[in-house]
């Protein structure tokens, strides 16, 4: 394969399966000896990752890089939007925050300014890799946003990449979605839409084939494959609670606990929850049951409560108090029952917060469970720390504006521990297998549970299995010869125009 080929994986809707299809194509290609990289010009997500060079990108692109067996870089996701409310987001450019913008301000002009740096990143990848598999966002037929698009047809047209549109048939209406998506594109964009990929199909595929033939007759575009519904394929996507490795483990055959008891973990579903993938490694352990909760009574039978990261620490604190969860957490701490705060959750467990940056609320009291005072700084901490805790090596990543002044307790990673309450800014620490097992033994002891961590659970191996499953889906259920031809040769010629096209 010659250098610089590629394609764009678009979708009829959000959560149609673009992220996992992109990852699957990357894993299939790398198995063929192709040097491949993922790319998403603009991502909107609260689930992010820190690269080796200290850049913040979407976790979906980090996962896709792992599928491609390459190190993730900022080039793979040059623009990341991190929502702070329904109408505004922090804009992260090339891995660093550059400011907050309203949706109107971003789409009204800023987004268009970013097209050149986004295309420059794509070109750098094309100069380095044999193939670049791009992921779109939402739908390419969002006609109100086409003028400033830097992630869907704007990328495809600039790069002359063919487009494969993914549709989620499990939701119903996939033929209308494929036809309507194509028919709402301008002729120049329609010329790049090579065909379709059906995702999440259940049943007898021969019953679907007449419809695919009719779709070909209506659009002049073929379907490149029908991917069967498979549980737990949504690993590290955008922001849906069901789209993570946790889902894969919970939906598969659950191994019995090694000890006599299971361990119940309740995760407080705080507003603007970020990097909730931190708890995936807990759910990967046989005998650990993870659920997301929003009521105090749901903490009663939990052996461990996790207060996760959030893009709005002060907002999360108010939510915990309004729902009675704050009082329940304070009672747990007084009773010596385990609580873990991660990043924003760690900050909320402290004594005091001074925030003139994120919420601009000024001085706000925390829950007072840890001797920590937090001041929000304009600059964001982005790091990949490595250390030791509970006698085991551990590594993670940090993404936060809050600077913690730890004034007591026992050291725990970068934070502290008081009794059965732990706090740290480190995301991803529980993916370190030895540390996770040691932590769960501490939790089981404090909770009075006869739970024993499995001695051989490897989170990294589980993730690799998932990525291999994605590659298998593409290899076994997609027309890989046709996909290869698209990547190498570009869009097919002579594709018909489907009326009415995009409004002028």
Coordinates of C-alpha atoms in Angstrom, one line a residue:
X1 CA 0.0 0.0 0.0
X2 CA 1.4 3.4 -1.0
X3 CA 1.8 6.1 1.7
X4 CA -1.0 8.6 2.5
X5 CA -4.2 6.7 1.6
X6 CA -7.2 6.7 3.8
X7 CA -11.0 7.0 4.2
X8 CA -13.5 8.7 6.4
X9 CA -15.9 6.7 8.6
X10 CA -19.0 8.8 8.9
X11 CA -22.3 7.9 10.7
X12 CA -26.0 8.5 10.2
X13 CA -26.3 9.5 13.8
X14 CA -24.2 9.9 17.0
X15 CA -23.4 6.5 18.5
X16 CA -23.9 4.7 15.2
X17 CA -20.6 2.9 15.8
X18 CA -18.1 5.2 14.1
X19 CA -15.5 4.9 16.8
X20 CA -15.5 1.1 17.0
X21 CA -15.6 0.7 13.2
X22 CA -12.6 3.0 12.9
X23 CA -10.8 1.0 15.5
X24 CA -11.8 -2.3 13.8
X25 CA -10.4 -1.1 10.5
X26 CA -7.2 0.1 12.1
X27 CA -6.7 -3.3 13.8
X28 CA -7.5 -5.2 10.6
X29 CA -5.1 -3.1 8.6
X30 CA -2.2 -3.4 11.1
X31 CA -2.6 -7.2 11.0
X32 CA -2.0 -6.9 7.2
X33 CA 1.3 -5.2 7.8
X34 CA -0.1 -1.7 7.1
X35 CA 1.3 1.3 9.1
X36 CA -2.0 3.0 10.0
X37 CA -3.1 5.9 12.2
X38 CA -6.5 7.1 13.4
X39 CA -7.7 10.7 13.1
X40 CA -10.6 12.8 14.2
X41 CA -10.4 16.5 13.4
X42 CA -12.8 17.6 16.2
X43 CA -14.0 15.5 19.1
X44 CA -16.5 16.5 21.8
X45 CA -16.0 14.4 24.9
X46 CA -15.4 14.5 28.6
X47 CA -13.5 11.3 28.4
X48 CA -9.9 12.3 27.5
X49 CA -6.4 11.0 27.7
X50 CA -2.9 12.4 28.1
X51 CA -0.3 11.4 25.5
X52 CA 3.4 10.8 26.2
X53 CA 4.2 14.4 25.1
X54 CA 1.6 15.8 27.6
X55 CA -1.2 16.5 25.1
X56 CA -4.9 16.0 25.9
X57 CA -6.9 14.1 23.3
X58 CA -10.1 12.1 23.2
X59 CA -9.9 8.6 24.7
X60 CA -11.6 7.2 21.6
X61 CA -8.5 8.3 19.5
X62 CA -6.2 6.8 22.2
X63 CA -8.1 3.6 21.9
X64 CA -7.9 3.6 18.1
X65 CA -4.2 4.3 18.3
X66 CA -3.9 1.2 20.5
X67 CA -5.9 -0.7 17.9
X68 CA -3.4 0.5 15.3
X69 CA -0.5 -0.4 17.6
X70 CA 0.9 3.1 17.5
X71 CA 1.5 5.7 20.2
X72 CA -1.3 8.2 20.4
X73 CA -0.3 11.9 19.6
X74 CA -2.1 15.2 19.5
X75 CA -2.0 15.0 15.6
X76 CA -4.7 12.3 15.9
X77 CA -7.2 14.6 17.6
X78 CA -6.2 18.3 17.1
X79 CA -9.4 19.8 18.4
X80 CA -11.1 18.5 21.5
X81 CA -14.2 20.2 22.9
X82 CA -14.9 19.6 26.6
X83 CA -18.5 20.7 27.5
X84 CA -18.9 22.8 30.7
X85 CA -22.6 23.4 30.2
X86 CA -25.3 22.8 27.5
X87 CA -24.0 26.0 25.7
X88 CA -20.3 26.3 26.2
X89 CA -17.1 24.1 26.0
X90 CA -13.4 24.4 26.7
X91 CA -11.5 24.3 23.4
X92 CA -8.4 22.1 23.5
X93 CA -6.1 22.7 20.5
X94 CA -3.2 20.4 19.8
X95 CA -3.6 19.0 23.3
X96 CA -3.6 22.3 25.2
X97 CA -6.6 24.4 26.4
X98 CA -7.0 27.7 24.5
X99 CA -10.2 29.1 26.1
X100 CA -13.9 28.7 26.6
X101 CA -16.4 29.3 23.8
X102 CA -20.1 29.3 23.5
X103 CA -21.6 27.0 20.8
X104 CA -22.6 30.0 18.8
X105 CA -19.1 31.6 19.1
X106 CA -17.4 28.3 18.1
X107 CA -19.6 27.6 15.1
X108 CA -19.9 31.2 14.2
X109 CA -16.3 31.7 13.3
X110 CA -13.7 30.0 15.5
X111 CA -14.3 26.5 14.0
X112 CA -13.6 27.7 10.5
X113 CA -10.3 29.2 11.6
X114 CA -9.3 25.7 12.8
X115 CA -9.7 24.0 9.5
X116 CA -6.1 24.8 8.4
X117 CA -4.3 23.4 11.5
X118 CA -6.6 20.4 11.4
X119 CA -5.7 19.7 7.8
X120 CA -2.1 20.3 8.6
X121 CA -2.2 17.5 11.2
X122 CA -3.9 15.2 8.8
X123 CA -1.2 15.8 6.2
X124 CA 1.5 15.1 8.7
X125 CA -0.1 11.8 9.4
X126 CA -0.5 11.0 5.7
X127 CA 3.2 11.8 5.2
X128 CA 4.1 9.3 8.0
X129 CA 1.7 6.5 7.6
X130 CA 0.6 4.2 4.8
X131 CA -3.1 4.9 5.7
X132 CA -5.1 7.2 7.9
X133 CA -8.6 6.2 9.0
X134 CA -10.6 9.2 9.9
X135 CA -13.6 9.2 12.2
X136 CA -16.4 11.7 11.6
X137 CA -18.7 13.2 14.3
X138 CA -22.5 13.1 14.6
X139 CA -23.9 13.1 11.1
X140 CA -22.3 14.6 7.9
X141 CA -25.8 15.8 6.9
X142 CA -26.1 18.4 9.6
X143 CA -26.9 21.1 7.0
X144 CA -26.8 23.9 9.6
X145 CA -23.2 23.2 10.4
X146 CA -21.8 22.2 7.0
X147 CA -20.3 25.6 6.2
X148 CA -17.8 25.4 9.1
X149 CA -17.3 21.6 9.2
X150 CA -13.8 20.4 10.1
X151 CA -14.6 16.8 11.0
X152 CA -17.0 15.3 8.4
X153 CA -17.3 16.2 4.7
X154 CA -15.0 19.2 5.1
X155 CA -12.2 16.8 5.9
X156 CA -13.2 14.3 3.2
X157 CA -13.4 17.0 0.5
X158 CA -10.1 18.6 1.4
X159 CA -8.3 15.2 1.5
X160 CA -10.2 13.7 -1.4
X161 CA -11.0 10.7 0.9
X162 CA -13.8 8.3 0.2
X163 CA -16.6 8.1 2.8
X164 CA -18.2 5.0 4.3
X165 CA -21.4 5.8 6.2
X166 CA -22.2 3.6 9.2
X167 CA -25.8 3.1 10.3
X168 CA -27.1 1.5 13.5
X169 CA -29.8 -0.9 12.4
X170 CA -30.7 -1.8 16.0
X171 CA -32.4 1.5 16.3
X172 CA -34.5 1.0 13.2
X173 CA -34.9 3.1 10.1
X174 CA -31.4 2.4 8.7
X175 CA -32.4 2.5 5.0
X176 CA -34.1 5.9 5.5
X177 CA -31.0 7.1 7.3
X178 CA -28.6 6.0 4.6
X179 CA -30.7 7.5 1.8
X180 CA -31.5 10.7 3.7
X181 CA -27.9 11.3 4.7
X182 CA -26.8 11.0 1.1
X183 CA -29.6 13.1 -0.3
X184 CA -28.9 16.0 2.0
X185 CA -25.3 16.4 0.9
X186 CA -24.1 18.8 -1.8
X187 CA -23.1 17.1 -5.2
X188 CA -19.4 17.6 -4.4
X189 CA -19.9 15.8 -1.1
X190 CA -22.1 13.1 -2.5
X191 CA -19.3 12.3 -5.0
X192 CA -17.2 11.1 -2.0
X193 CA -19.8 8.9 -0.4
X194 CA -18.7 5.4 -1.6
X195 CA -21.3 3.4 0.3
X196 CA -22.6 2.1 3.6
X197 CA -21.8 -0.2 6.5
X198 CA -24.7 -1.7 8.5
X199 CA -23.9 -2.0 12.2
X200 CA -25.5 -4.0 15.1
X201 CA -27.5 -6.4 13.0
X202 CA -29.4 -9.2 14.7
X203 CA -30.9 -12.2 12.9
X204 CA -30.8 -13.7 9.4
X205 CA -28.8 -11.5 7.0
X206 CA -30.5 -13.0 4.0
X207 CA -33.7 -11.2 5.0
X208 CA -31.8 -7.9 4.9
X209 CA -30.2 -8.5 1.5
X210 CA -33.2 -7.5 -0.7
X211 CA -33.2 -4.1 1.1
X212 CA -29.5 -3.6 0.5
X213 CA -30.2 -4.4 -3.2
X214 CA -33.0 -1.8 -3.3
X215 CA -30.7 0.7 -1.5
X216 CA -28.1 0.2 -4.3
X217 CA -30.8 0.8 -6.9
X218 CA -31.9 4.0 -5.2
X219 CA -28.5 5.5 -4.5
X220 CA -26.0 3.8 -6.8
X221 CA -23.9 2.9 -3.8
X222 CA -23.2 -0.5 -2.3
X223 CA -23.1 -1.7 1.2
X224 CA -19.6 -2.8 2.3
X225 CA -20.7 -5.1 5.1
X226 CA -23.2 -6.1 7.7
X227 CA -21.7 -6.2 11.2
X228 CA -23.5 -8.4 13.6
X229 CA -24.6 -7.1 17.0
X230 CA -21.9 -8.0 19.5
X231 CA -22.0 -7.1 23.2
X232 CA -19.5 -4.8 24.7
X233 CA -17.8 -3.4 21.6
X234 CA -18.2 0.3 22.6
X235 CA -14.8 0.7 24.3
X236 CA -13.7 4.3 25.1
X237 CA -16.1 6.1 22.8
X238 CA -17.6 9.4 23.7
X239 CA -19.8 10.0 26.7
X240 CA -22.5 7.3 26.9
X241 CA -22.3 5.3 30.1
X242 CA -22.7 2.1 28.2
X243 CA -19.8 2.6 25.8
X244 CA -16.8 1.4 27.7
X245 CA -14.9 -1.7 28.5
X246 CA -17.0 -2.0 31.6
X247 CA -20.0 -2.8 29.4
X248 CA -18.0 -5.5 27.6
X249 CA -17.1 -7.3 30.8
X250 CA -20.5 -7.0 32.4
X251 CA -22.3 -8.2 29.2
X252 CA -20.0 -11.2 28.7
X253 CA -20.1 -14.4 30.8
X254 CA -19.2 -13.2 34.3
X255 CA -16.6 -15.3 36.1
X256 CA -17.5 -16.3 39.6
X257 CA -15.8 -14.5 42.5
X258 CA -12.6 -16.1 43.8
X259 CA -13.5 -15.5 47.4
X260 CA -16.8 -16.1 49.2
X261 CA -18.3 -12.6 48.6
X262 CA -18.8 -10.3 45.8
X263 CA -17.7 -6.6 46.1
X264 CA -20.3 -3.9 45.3
X265 CA -19.1 -0.6 43.9
X266 CA -21.4 2.4 43.6
X267 CA -20.2 5.3 41.3
X268 CA -21.9 8.7 41.9
X269 CA -23.1 9.9 38.6
X270 CA -22.1 13.5 39.1
X271 CA -22.9 16.2 36.5
X272 CA -20.3 16.6 33.7
X273 CA -18.8 13.3 34.7
X274 CA -15.4 12.8 33.0
X275 CA -13.2 9.8 32.5
X276 CA -15.7 7.4 34.1
X277 CA -13.7 4.8 32.3
X278 CA -11.6 4.8 35.5
X279 CA -13.9 2.2 37.0
X280 CA -13.7 -0.2 34.0
X281 CA -10.7 -1.9 35.5
X282 CA -12.8 -2.6 38.7
X283 CA -15.6 -4.1 36.7
X284 CA -13.1 -6.3 34.9
X285 CA -12.4 -8.2 38.2
X286 CA -14.4 -11.4 38.7
X287 CA -16.8 -10.8 41.6
X288 CA -16.8 -7.0 41.4
X289 CA -20.2 -5.4 40.5
X290 CA -20.2 -1.8 39.4
X291 CA -23.2 0.4 39.1
X292 CA -23.8 4.2 38.6
X293 CA -26.1 5.8 41.3
X294 CA -27.8 9.1 42.0
X295 CA -29.7 8.5 45.2
X296 CA -28.3 8.2 48.8
X297 CA -30.2 4.9 49.5
X298 CA -28.2 3.3 46.7
X299 CA -25.0 3.7 48.7
X300 CA -26.3 1.6 51.6
X301 CA -25.2 -1.8 50.4
X302 CA -22.1 -0.5 48.5
X303 CA -18.7 -1.8 49.7
X304 CA -17.0 1.0 47.9
X305 CA -18.3 4.4 46.7
X306 CA -16.4 6.2 43.9
X307 CA -16.8 9.9 43.4
X308 CA -15.4 10.2 39.8
X309 CA -13.9 13.0 37.8
X310 CA -16.0 15.9 36.6
X311 CA -15.6 19.0 34.5
X312 CA -17.5 20.9 37.1
X313 CA -16.3 20.2 40.7
X314 CA -18.4 23.0 42.3
X315 CA -21.5 21.9 40.3
X316 CA -20.9 18.3 41.4
X317 CA -20.6 19.3 45.0
X318 CA -23.9 21.2 44.8
X319 CA -25.5 18.1 43.2
X320 CA -24.2 15.8 45.9
X321 CA -25.6 18.1 48.6
X322 CA -29.0 18.6 46.9
X323 CA -29.5 14.8 46.5
X324 CA -28.5 13.9 50.0
X325 CA -25.4 12.0 48.7
X326 CA -23.0 14.4 50.5
X327 CA -24.5 13.5 53.9
X328 CA -24.4 9.8 53.0
X329 CA -20.7 10.1 52.1
X330 CA -20.0 11.8 55.4
X331 CA -21.8 9.1 57.3
X332 CA -19.8 6.4 55.4
X333 CA -16.5 8.1 56.3
X334 CA -17.5 8.3 60.0
X335 CA -18.3 4.6 59.9
X336 CA -15.0 3.6 58.3
X337 CA -16.7 2.5 55.1
X338 CA -14.6 2.9 51.9
X339 CA -14.8 6.0 49.6
X340 CA -12.5 6.8 46.7
X341 CA -12.4 10.2 45.1
X342 CA -10.7 10.6 41.7
X343 CA -9.7 14.0 40.2
X344 CA -12.8 16.3 40.6
X345 CA -14.2 13.7 43.1
X346 CA -10.9 14.0 45.1
X347 CA -11.3 17.8 45.2
X348 CA -14.9 17.5 46.4
X349 CA -13.8 15.3 49.3
X350 CA -11.4 18.0 50.5
X351 CA -12.0 20.8 53.0
X352 CA -12.1 23.9 50.8
X353 CA -12.2 24.9 47.2
X354 CA -11.2 28.3 45.7
X355 CA -12.4 28.4 42.2
X356 CA -12.1 31.5 40.1
X357 CA -11.5 29.5 36.9
X358 CA -13.9 26.7 36.2
X359 CA -17.1 27.8 37.9
X360 CA -15.9 31.2 39.1
X361 CA -17.8 30.5 42.3
X362 CA -14.9 31.7 44.5
X363 CA -14.6 30.0 47.9
X364 CA -16.7 26.9 48.4
X365 CA -16.6 24.4 51.3
X366 CA -15.9 20.8 50.4
X367 CA -17.2 17.7 52.1
X368 CA -14.3 17.8 54.6
X369 CA -13.4 14.1 54.4
X370 CA -9.8 14.7 53.5
X371 CA -7.3 17.4 54.8
X372 CA -7.0 19.0 51.4
X373 CA -7.4 22.6 50.1
X374 CA -7.8 23.1 46.4
X375 CA -7.1 26.2 44.4
X376 CA -8.1 26.3 40.7
X377 CA -5.3 27.6 38.4
X378 CA -5.7 29.0 34.9
X379 CA -3.2 26.5 33.5
X380 CA -4.2 22.9 33.2
X381 CA -2.0 20.1 34.7
X382 CA -1.5 17.4 32.0
X383 CA 0.9 14.6 33.1
X384 CA 1.6 10.9 32.9
X385 CA 2.8 10.1 36.5
X386 CA 4.5 6.9 37.6
X387 CA 4.9 5.8 41.2
X388 CA 4.2 3.2 43.8
X389 CA 1.3 2.7 46.2
X390 CA 0.2 -0.1 48.5
X391 CA 3.5 -1.7 47.8
X392 CA 2.8 -2.0 44.0
X393 CA 3.9 -0.1 40.9
X394 CA 1.3 2.2 39.5
X395 CA 0.9 4.7 36.6
X396 CA -1.8 7.0 35.5
X397 CA -2.5 10.4 33.9
X398 CA -3.6 13.8 35.2
X399 CA -6.0 16.3 33.7
X400 CA -7.0 19.1 36.1
X401 CA -7.0 22.8 36.8
X402 CA -7.3 22.3 40.6
X403 CA -4.1 22.4 42.6
X404 CA -4.3 20.3 45.8
X405 CA -2.6 21.4 49.0
X406 CA -2.5 18.2 51.0
X407 CA -2.2 19.0 54.7
X408 CA -2.3 15.6 56.4
X409 CA -3.4 12.0 56.2
X410 CA -1.3 9.2 54.8
X411 CA 0.3 9.6 51.3
X412 CA -1.7 8.0 48.5
X413 CA -0.4 8.6 45.0
X414 CA -0.5 12.4 44.7
X415 CA -3.3 12.7 47.2
X416 CA -3.9 11.2 50.6
X417 CA -5.8 8.7 52.7
X418 CA -7.6 9.1 56.0
X419 CA -9.1 5.9 57.3
X420 CA -11.1 4.3 54.5
X421 CA -11.3 7.5 52.4
X422 CA -8.8 7.8 49.6
X423 CA -8.3 10.7 47.1
X424 CA -6.1 11.2 44.1
X425 CA -5.9 13.2 40.8
X426 CA -4.6 10.1 39.0
X427 CA -6.9 8.7 36.3
X428 CA -6.2 5.2 35.1
X429 CA -4.4 4.1 38.2
X430 CA -6.7 1.1 38.6
X431 CA -5.5 -0.3 35.3
X432 CA -2.3 -1.2 37.0
X433 CA -3.1 -4.8 37.9
X434 CA -1.0 -5.3 41.1
X435 CA -2.1 -2.0 42.5
X436 CA -5.8 -2.7 41.7
X437 CA -5.6 -6.0 43.5
X438 CA -3.9 -4.5 46.5
X439 CA -6.5 -1.7 46.7
X440 CA -9.4 -4.1 46.4
X441 CA -8.0 -6.2 49.3
X442 CA -7.9 -3.0 51.4
X443 CA -11.5 -2.2 50.4
X444 CA -12.7 -5.8 51.2
X445 CA -11.0 -5.7 54.6
X446 CA -12.6 -2.3 55.5
X447 CA -16.0 -3.4 54.2
X448 CA -15.8 -6.7 56.0
X449 CA -16.2 -8.7 52.8
X450 CA -14.6 -12.1 52.2
X451 CA -13.7 -11.0 48.7
X452 CA -10.4 -12.1 47.1
X453 CA -9.1 -10.5 43.9
X454 CA -8.4 -12.9 41.0
X455 CA -4.6 -13.4 40.8
X456 CA -4.4 -13.3 37.0
X457 CA -6.8 -10.6 35.7
X458 CA -4.9 -8.5 33.2
X459 CA -6.8 -5.3 32.2
X460 CA -4.4 -4.8 29.3
X461 CA -5.0 -8.3 27.9
X462 CA -8.8 -7.8 28.2
X463 CA -8.5 -4.6 26.2
X464 CA -6.4 -6.3 23.5
X465 CA -9.1 -9.0 23.3
X466 CA -11.7 -6.4 22.7
X467 CA -9.6 -4.7 19.9
X468 CA -9.0 -8.1 18.3
X469 CA -12.7 -8.7 18.4
X470 CA -13.3 -5.4 16.5
X471 CA -10.7 -6.4 13.9
X472 CA -12.4 -9.8 13.6
X473 CA -15.7 -8.1 12.9
X474 CA -14.3 -6.1 10.0
X475 CA -12.3 -9.1 8.6
X476 CA -15.2 -11.5 8.8
X477 CA -18.2 -9.4 7.9
X478 CA -17.0 -6.5 5.7
X479 CA -15.8 -6.6 2.1
X480 CA -12.1 -6.0 3.0
X481 CA -11.0 -6.1 -0.6
X482 CA -13.3 -3.3 -1.5
X483 CA -12.3 -1.3 1.6
X484 CA -8.6 -1.8 0.7
X485 CA -9.4 -0.5 -2.8
X486 CA -11.1 2.6 -1.4
X487 CA -8.1 3.4 0.9
X488 CA -5.6 3.0 -1.9
X489 CA -7.5 4.5 -4.9
X490 CA -10.0 7.0 -3.4
X491 CA -13.7 7.5 -4.1
X492 CA -15.3 5.5 -7.0
X493 CA -16.1 7.5 -10.1
X494 CA -19.5 7.9 -11.7
X495 CA -21.6 8.0 -8.4
X496 CA -25.1 9.3 -9.1
X497 CA -26.5 12.5 -7.5
X498 CA -29.4 11.9 -5.2
X499 CA -31.9 14.8 -5.1
X500 CA -32.5 17.2 -3.5
X501 CA -28.9 17.7 -2.3
X502 CA -28.0 20.3 0.4
X503 CA -29.9 23.5 0.5
X504 CA -28.1 26.4 -1.0

